[in-house]
CSV table of C-alpha atoms in Angstrom, one decimal:
chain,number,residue,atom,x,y,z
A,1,UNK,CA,130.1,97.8,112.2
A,2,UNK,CA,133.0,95.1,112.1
A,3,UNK,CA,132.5,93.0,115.3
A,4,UNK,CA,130.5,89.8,114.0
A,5,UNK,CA,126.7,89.2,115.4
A,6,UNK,CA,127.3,86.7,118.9
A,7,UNK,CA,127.5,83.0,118.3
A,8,UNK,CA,124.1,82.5,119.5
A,9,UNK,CA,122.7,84.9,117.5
A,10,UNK,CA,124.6,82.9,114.5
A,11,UNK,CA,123.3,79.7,115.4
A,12,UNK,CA,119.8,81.2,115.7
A,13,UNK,CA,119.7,82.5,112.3
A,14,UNK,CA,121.8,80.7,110.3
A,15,UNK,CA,123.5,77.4,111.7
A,16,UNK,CA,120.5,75.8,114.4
A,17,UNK,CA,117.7,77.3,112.5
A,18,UNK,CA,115.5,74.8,110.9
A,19,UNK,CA,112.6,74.2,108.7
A,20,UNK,CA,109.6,72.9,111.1
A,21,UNK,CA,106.8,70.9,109.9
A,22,UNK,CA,105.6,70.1,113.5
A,23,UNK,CA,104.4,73.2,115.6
A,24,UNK,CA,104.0,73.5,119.6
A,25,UNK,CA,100.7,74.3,120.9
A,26,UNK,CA,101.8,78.4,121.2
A,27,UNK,CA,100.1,81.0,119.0
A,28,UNK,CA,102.0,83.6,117.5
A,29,UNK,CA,100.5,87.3,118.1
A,30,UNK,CA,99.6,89.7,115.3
A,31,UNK,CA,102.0,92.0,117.5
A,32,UNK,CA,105.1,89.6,116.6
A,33,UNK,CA,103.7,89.6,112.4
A,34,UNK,CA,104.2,93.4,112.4
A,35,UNK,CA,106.9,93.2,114.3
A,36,UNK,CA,108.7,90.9,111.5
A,37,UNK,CA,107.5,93.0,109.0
A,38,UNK,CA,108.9,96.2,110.3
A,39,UNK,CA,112.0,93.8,110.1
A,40,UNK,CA,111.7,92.6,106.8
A,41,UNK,CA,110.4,96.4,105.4
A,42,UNK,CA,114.3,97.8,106.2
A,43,UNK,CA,115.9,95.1,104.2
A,44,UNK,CA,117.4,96.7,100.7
A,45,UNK,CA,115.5,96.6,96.9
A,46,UNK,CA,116.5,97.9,94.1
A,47,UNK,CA,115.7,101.5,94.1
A,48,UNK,CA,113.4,101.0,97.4
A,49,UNK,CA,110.8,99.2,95.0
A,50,UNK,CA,109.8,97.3,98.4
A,51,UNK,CA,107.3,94.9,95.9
A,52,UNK,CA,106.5,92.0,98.5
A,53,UNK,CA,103.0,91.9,99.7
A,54,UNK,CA,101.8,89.4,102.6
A,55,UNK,CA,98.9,87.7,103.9
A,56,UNK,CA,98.8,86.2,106.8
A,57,UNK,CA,96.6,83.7,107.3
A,58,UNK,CA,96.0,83.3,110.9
A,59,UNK,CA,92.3,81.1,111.1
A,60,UNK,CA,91.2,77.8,110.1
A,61,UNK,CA,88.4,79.3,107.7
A,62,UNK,CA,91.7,80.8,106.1
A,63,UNK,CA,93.5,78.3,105.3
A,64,UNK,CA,90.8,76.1,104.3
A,65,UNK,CA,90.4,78.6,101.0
A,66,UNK,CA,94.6,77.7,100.5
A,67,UNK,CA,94.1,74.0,100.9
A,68,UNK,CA,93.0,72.7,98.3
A,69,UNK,CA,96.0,74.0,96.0
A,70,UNK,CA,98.2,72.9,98.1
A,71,UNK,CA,100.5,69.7,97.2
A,72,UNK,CA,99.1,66.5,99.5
A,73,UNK,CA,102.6,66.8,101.4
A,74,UNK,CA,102.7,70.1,102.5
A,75,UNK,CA,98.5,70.2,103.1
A,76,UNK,CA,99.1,68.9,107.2
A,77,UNK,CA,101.4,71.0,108.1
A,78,UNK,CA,100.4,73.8,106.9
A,79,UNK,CA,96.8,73.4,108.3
A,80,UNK,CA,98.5,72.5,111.6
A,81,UNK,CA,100.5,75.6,111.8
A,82,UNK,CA,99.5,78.8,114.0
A,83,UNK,CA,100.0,81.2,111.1
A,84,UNK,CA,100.3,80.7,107.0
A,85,UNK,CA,102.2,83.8,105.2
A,86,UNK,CA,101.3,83.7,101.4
A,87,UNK,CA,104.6,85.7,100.5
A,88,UNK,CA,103.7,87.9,97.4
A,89,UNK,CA,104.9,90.4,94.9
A,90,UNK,CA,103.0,93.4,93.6
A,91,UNK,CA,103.6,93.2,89.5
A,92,UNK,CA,102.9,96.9,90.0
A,93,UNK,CA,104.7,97.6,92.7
A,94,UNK,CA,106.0,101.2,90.6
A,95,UNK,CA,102.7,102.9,91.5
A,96,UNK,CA,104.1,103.4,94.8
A,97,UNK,CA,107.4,104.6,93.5
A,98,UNK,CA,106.7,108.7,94.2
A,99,UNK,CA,106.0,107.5,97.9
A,100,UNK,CA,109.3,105.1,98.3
A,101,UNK,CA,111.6,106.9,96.0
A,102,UNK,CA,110.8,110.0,95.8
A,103,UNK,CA,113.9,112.2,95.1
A,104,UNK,CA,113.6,110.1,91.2
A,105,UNK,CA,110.7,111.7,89.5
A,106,UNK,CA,111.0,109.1,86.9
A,107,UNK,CA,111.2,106.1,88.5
A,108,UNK,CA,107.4,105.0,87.4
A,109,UNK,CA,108.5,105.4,84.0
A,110,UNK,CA,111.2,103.0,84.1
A,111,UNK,CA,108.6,100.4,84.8
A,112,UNK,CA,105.2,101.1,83.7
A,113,UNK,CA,105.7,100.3,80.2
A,114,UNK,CA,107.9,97.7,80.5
A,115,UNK,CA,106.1,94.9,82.1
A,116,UNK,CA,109.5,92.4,81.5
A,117,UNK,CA,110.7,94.7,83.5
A,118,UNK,CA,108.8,94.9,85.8
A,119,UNK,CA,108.3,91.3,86.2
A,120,UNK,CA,112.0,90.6,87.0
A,121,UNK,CA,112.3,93.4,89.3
A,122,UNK,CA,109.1,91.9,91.5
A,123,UNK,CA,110.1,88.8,91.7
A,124,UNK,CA,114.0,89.2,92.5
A,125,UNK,CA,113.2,92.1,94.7
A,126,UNK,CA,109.9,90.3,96.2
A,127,UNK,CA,111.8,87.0,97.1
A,128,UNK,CA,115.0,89.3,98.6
A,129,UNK,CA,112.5,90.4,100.7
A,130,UNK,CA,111.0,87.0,101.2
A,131,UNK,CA,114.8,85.8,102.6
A,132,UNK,CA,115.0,89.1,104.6
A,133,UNK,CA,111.2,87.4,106.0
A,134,UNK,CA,112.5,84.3,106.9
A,135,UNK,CA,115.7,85.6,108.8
A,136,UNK,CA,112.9,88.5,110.2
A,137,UNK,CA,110.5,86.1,111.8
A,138,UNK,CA,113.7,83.5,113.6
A,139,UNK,CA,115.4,86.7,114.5
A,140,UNK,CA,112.4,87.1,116.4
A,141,UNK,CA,111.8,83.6,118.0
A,142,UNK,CA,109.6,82.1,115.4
A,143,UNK,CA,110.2,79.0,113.7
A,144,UNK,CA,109.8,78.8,109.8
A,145,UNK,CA,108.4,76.6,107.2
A,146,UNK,CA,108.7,77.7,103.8
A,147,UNK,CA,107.0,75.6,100.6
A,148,UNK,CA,106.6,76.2,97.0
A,149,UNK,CA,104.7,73.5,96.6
A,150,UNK,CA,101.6,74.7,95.7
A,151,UNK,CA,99.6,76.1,92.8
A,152,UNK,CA,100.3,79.8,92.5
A,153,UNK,CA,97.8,80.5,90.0
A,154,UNK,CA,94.9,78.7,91.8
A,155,UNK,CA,95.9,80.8,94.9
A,156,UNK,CA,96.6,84.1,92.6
A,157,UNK,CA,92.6,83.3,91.6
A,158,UNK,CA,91.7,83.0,95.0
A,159,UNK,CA,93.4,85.4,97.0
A,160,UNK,CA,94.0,88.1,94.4
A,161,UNK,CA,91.8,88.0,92.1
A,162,UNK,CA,91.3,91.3,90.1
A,163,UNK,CA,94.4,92.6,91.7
A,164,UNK,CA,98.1,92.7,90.6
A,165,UNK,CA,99.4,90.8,92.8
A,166,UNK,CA,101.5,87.2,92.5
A,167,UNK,CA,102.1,84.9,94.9
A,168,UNK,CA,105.8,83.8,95.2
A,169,UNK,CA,106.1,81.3,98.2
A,170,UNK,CA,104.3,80.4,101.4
A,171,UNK,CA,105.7,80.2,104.8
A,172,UNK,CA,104.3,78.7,108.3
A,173,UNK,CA,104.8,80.5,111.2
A,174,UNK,CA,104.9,79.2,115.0
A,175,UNK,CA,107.4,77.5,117.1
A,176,UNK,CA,108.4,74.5,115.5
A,177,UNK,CA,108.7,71.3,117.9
A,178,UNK,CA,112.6,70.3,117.8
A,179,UNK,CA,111.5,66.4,118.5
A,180,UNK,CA,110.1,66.6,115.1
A,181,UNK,CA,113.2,67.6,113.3
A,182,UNK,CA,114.6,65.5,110.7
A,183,UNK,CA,118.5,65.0,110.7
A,184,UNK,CA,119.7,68.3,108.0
A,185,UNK,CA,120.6,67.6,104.6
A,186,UNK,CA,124.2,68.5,103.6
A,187,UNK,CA,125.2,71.8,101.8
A,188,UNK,CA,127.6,73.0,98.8
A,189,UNK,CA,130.8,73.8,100.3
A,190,UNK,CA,132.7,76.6,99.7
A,191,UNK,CA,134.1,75.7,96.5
A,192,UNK,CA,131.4,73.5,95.2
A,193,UNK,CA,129.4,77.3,95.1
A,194,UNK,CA,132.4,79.5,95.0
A,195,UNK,CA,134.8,81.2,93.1
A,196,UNK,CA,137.0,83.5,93.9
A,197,UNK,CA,138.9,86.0,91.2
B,1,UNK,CA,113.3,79.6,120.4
B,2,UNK,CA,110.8,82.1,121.4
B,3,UNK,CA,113.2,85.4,122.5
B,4,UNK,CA,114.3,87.9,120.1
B,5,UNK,CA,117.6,88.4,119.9
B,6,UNK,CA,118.9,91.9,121.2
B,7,UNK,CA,118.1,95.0,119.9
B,8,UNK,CA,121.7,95.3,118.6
B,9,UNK,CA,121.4,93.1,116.9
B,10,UNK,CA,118.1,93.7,115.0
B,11,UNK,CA,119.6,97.0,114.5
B,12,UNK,CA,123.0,95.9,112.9
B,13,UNK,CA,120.7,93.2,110.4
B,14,UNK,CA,117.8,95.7,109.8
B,15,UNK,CA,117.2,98.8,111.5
B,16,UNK,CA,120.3,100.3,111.3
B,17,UNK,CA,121.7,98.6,108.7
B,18,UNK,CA,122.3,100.8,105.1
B,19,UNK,CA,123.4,100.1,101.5
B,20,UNK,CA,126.4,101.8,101.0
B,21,UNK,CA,128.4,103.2,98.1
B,22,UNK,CA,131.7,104.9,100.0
B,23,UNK,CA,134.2,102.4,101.9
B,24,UNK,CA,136.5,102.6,104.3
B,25,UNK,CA,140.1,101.4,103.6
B,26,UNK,CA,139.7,98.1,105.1
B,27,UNK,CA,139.9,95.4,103.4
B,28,UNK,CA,137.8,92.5,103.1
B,29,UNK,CA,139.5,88.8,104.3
B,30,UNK,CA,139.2,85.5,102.3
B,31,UNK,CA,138.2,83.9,105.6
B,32,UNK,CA,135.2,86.1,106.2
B,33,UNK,CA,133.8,85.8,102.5
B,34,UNK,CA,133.6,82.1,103.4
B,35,UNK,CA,132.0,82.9,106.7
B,36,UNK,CA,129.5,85.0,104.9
B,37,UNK,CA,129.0,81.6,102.8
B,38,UNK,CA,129.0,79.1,105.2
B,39,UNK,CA,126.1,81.3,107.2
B,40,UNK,CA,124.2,81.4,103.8
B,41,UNK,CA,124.4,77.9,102.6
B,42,UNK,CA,122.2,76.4,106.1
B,43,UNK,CA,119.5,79.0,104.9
B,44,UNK,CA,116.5,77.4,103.3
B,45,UNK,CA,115.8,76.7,99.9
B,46,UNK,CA,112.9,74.7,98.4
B,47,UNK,CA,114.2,70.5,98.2
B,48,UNK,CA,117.5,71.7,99.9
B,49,UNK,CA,118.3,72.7,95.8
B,50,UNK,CA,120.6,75.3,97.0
B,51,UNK,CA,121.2,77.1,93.6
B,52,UNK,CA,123.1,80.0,94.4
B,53,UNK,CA,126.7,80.4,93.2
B,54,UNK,CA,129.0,83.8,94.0
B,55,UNK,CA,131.9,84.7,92.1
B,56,UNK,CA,134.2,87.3,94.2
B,57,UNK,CA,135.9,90.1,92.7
B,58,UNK,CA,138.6,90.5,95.1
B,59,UNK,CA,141.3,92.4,92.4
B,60,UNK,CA,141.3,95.4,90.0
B,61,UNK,CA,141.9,93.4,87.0
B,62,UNK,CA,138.6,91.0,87.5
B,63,UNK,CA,136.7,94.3,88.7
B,64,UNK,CA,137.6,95.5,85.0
B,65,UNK,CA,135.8,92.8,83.6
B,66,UNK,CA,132.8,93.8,85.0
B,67,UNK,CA,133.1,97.3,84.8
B,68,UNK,CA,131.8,97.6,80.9
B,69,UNK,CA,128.4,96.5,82.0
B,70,UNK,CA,127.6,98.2,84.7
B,71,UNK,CA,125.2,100.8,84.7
B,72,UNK,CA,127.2,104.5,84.5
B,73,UNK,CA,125.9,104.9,88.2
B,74,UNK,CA,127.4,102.0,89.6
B,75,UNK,CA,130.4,102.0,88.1
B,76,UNK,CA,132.7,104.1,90.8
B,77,UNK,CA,131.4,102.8,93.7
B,78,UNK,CA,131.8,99.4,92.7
B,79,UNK,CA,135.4,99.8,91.4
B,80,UNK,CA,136.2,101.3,94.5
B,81,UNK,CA,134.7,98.8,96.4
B,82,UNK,CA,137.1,96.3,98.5
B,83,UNK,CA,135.2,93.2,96.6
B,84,UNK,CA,132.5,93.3,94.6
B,85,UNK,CA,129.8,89.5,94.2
B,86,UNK,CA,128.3,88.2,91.4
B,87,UNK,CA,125.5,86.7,93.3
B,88,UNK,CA,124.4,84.0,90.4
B,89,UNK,CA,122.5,80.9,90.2
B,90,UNK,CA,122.6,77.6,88.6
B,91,UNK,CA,120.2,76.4,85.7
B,92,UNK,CA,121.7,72.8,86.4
B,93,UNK,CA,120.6,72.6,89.9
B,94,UNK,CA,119.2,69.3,89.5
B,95,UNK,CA,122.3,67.7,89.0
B,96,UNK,CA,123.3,68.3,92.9
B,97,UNK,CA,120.5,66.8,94.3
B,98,UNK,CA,121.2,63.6,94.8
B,99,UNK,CA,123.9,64.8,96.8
B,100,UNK,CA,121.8,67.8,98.5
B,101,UNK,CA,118.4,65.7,98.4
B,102,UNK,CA,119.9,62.1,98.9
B,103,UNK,CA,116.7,60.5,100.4
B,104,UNK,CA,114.6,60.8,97.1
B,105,UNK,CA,115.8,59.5,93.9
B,106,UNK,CA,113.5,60.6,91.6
B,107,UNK,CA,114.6,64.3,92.7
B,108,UNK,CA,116.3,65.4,89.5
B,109,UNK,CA,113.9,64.3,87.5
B,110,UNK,CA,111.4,66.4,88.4
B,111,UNK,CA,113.3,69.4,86.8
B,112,UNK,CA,115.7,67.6,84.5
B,113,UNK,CA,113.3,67.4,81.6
B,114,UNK,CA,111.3,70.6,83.0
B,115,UNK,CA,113.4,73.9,81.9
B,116,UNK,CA,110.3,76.4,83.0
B,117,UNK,CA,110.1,74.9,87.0
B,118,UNK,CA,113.8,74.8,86.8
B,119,UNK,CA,114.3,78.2,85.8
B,120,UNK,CA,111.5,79.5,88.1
B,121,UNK,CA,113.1,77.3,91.0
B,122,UNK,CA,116.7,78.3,90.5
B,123,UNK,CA,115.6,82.1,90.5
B,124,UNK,CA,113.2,82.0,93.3
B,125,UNK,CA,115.6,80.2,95.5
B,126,UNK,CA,118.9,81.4,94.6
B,127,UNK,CA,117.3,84.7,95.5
B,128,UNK,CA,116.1,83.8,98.6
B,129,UNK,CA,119.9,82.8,99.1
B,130,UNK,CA,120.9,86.0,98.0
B,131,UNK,CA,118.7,87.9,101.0
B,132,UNK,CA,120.2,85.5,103.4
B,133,UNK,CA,123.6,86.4,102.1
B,134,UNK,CA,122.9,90.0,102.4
B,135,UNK,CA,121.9,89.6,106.4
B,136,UNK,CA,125.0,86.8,106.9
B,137,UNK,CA,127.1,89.4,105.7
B,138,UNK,CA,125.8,91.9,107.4
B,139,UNK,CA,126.0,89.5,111.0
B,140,UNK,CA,129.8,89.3,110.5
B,141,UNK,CA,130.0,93.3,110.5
B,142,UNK,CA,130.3,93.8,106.8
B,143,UNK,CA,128.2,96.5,104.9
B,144,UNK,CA,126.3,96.0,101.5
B,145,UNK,CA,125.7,97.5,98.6
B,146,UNK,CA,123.4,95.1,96.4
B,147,UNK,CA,122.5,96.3,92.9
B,148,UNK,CA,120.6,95.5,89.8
B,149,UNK,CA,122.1,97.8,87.4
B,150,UNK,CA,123.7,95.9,84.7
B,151,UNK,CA,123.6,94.2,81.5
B,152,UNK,CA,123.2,90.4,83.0
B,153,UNK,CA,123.7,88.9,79.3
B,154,UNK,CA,126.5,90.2,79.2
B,155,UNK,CA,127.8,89.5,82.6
B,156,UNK,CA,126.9,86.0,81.7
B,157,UNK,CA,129.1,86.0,78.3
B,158,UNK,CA,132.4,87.3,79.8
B,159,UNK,CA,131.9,85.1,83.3
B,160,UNK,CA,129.3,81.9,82.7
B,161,UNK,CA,130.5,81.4,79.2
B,162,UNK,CA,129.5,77.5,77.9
B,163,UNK,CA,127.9,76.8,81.4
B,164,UNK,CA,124.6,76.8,83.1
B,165,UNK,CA,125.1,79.8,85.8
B,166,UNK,CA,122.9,83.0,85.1
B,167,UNK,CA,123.7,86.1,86.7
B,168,UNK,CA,121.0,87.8,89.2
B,169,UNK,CA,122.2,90.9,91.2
B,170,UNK,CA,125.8,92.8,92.1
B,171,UNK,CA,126.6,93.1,95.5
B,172,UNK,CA,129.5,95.0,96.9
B,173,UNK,CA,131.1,94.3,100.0
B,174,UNK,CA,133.4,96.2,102.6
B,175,UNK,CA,133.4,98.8,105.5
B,176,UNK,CA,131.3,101.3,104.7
B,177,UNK,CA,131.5,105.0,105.1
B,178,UNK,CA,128.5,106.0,107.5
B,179,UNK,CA,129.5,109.8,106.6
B,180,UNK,CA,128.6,109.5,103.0
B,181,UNK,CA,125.2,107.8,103.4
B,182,UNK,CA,122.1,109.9,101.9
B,183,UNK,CA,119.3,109.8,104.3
B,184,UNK,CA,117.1,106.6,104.2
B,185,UNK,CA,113.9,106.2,102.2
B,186,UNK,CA,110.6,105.6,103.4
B,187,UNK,CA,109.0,102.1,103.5
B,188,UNK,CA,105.4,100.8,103.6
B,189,UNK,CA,103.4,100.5,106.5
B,190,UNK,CA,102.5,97.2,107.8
B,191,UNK,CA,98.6,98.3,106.5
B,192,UNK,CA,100.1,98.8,103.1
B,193,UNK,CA,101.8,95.5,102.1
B,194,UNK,CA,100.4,93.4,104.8
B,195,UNK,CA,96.9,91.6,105.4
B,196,UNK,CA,95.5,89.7,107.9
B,197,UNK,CA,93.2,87.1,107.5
């Protein structure tokens, strides 16, 4: 493994990939959602905790129960796109633990009764898996609009209520309509972000 | 944008791709570090706030300064590793956005005076940075080995002293040693971390 990834495969990733608030008129298949899953599920967590949990919200009765928590900016684009992921974290993500890492009979235990803990390791883990996501879904040809702008607790009361779940971020999902693009914003450079010892 | 890329290359990012704790001897090049950056930084982040910040340990002696707080488990594999990040994120965000956000002024203010949304913000996004670092280093051929075993105050005292950058995970970088690998662990099925609604 020391050959880089073609430039093309680069660009689509990483340096042409773009946020899209403007979607073509091309659904995205419940085929291609697992198929960025089975993606995303390989990426690495600490200890295998694997704690993100999606919903995909795929109809317009949907995403009518996610409007209203959304903020006014992000509530047309995301009504407009084919598919809205609600990108989530299980605060008790160790239940599964036995199942994902089971050669560590105490894994549970490192968590269970330490819900700081726990916390942290959902929500760093949960978002890693989020970027791995993101990457997932344009590695497959989709188009991606990530927003936190939204209430999570409203939407943790109307999603998951009575459940331990959180929700971290939301991302559309189609194939974004390039004439729509706004001109990138700049980035860090190297040594704005970097140090090297 | 609507072909996947090759199966190669979902294998090299995902499929195939492994955390690894045994390197090669073959080291790891300035130039690609800041490949592996310049992928990262056009990966999206909430406002363009692009909080991440990496500090490489590229020699023994900076490797010894981390080596007191890592957990016992980690220790080896990450002194042995060709470079080791501290994948870390900025409290003080904010104060880059006019340069990362330049088209709305009131952009720092909305976290300036607002420690909690910063704090969430700088976490959840310098995170999501951290996944897309994970998969940009793993596009230019290097291999991973991501952890949260440490003591991240302390990371913090002996690296960030007197400034506003938190540490969030460890990630080693080099050539891994595909003979040393345990076999992988299990992940969820799309029925058990996924809905569709």
């Amino acid at each position: 493994m020391d050959q880089p990834l073609s430039q093309a495969a680069l660009n689509r990733l990483f340096h042409e990939a773009r946020t899209h608030s403007a979607w073509l008129d091309q659904p995205v298949t419940d085929e291609t959602l697992r198929e960025a899953y089975d993606l995303m599920k390989m990426g690495p967590t600490s200890m295998n905790c694997s704690p993100a949990r999606i919903v995909f919200l795929r109809t317009k009765e949907a995403k009518e129960r996610l409007k209203p928590f959304l903020m006014a900016s992000n509530a047309d684009k995301t009504m407009a796109a084919p598919v809205t992921a609600i990108i989530a974290y299980d605060l008790k993500f160790y239940e599964r633990l036995s199942q994902l890492f089971p050669h560590y009979a105490g894994a549970r235990e490192i968590f269970a009764n330490h819900s700081e803990l726990a916390q942290i390791t959902a929500m760093r883990n949960g978002t890693l898996q989020g970027g791995y996501f993101i990457l997932a879904a344009r590695a497959l040809g989709l188009d991606c609009g990530p927003m936190s702008g939204f209430d999570n607790a409203k939407v943790d009361a109307e999603f998951f209520a009575g459940e331990s779940l959180k929700s971290n971020f939301l991302c559309n999902l189609g194939y974004g309509d390039p004439s729509k693009l706004f001109p990138r914003n700049p980035r860090l450079a190297f040594e704005e972000a970097c140090k090297l010892l």
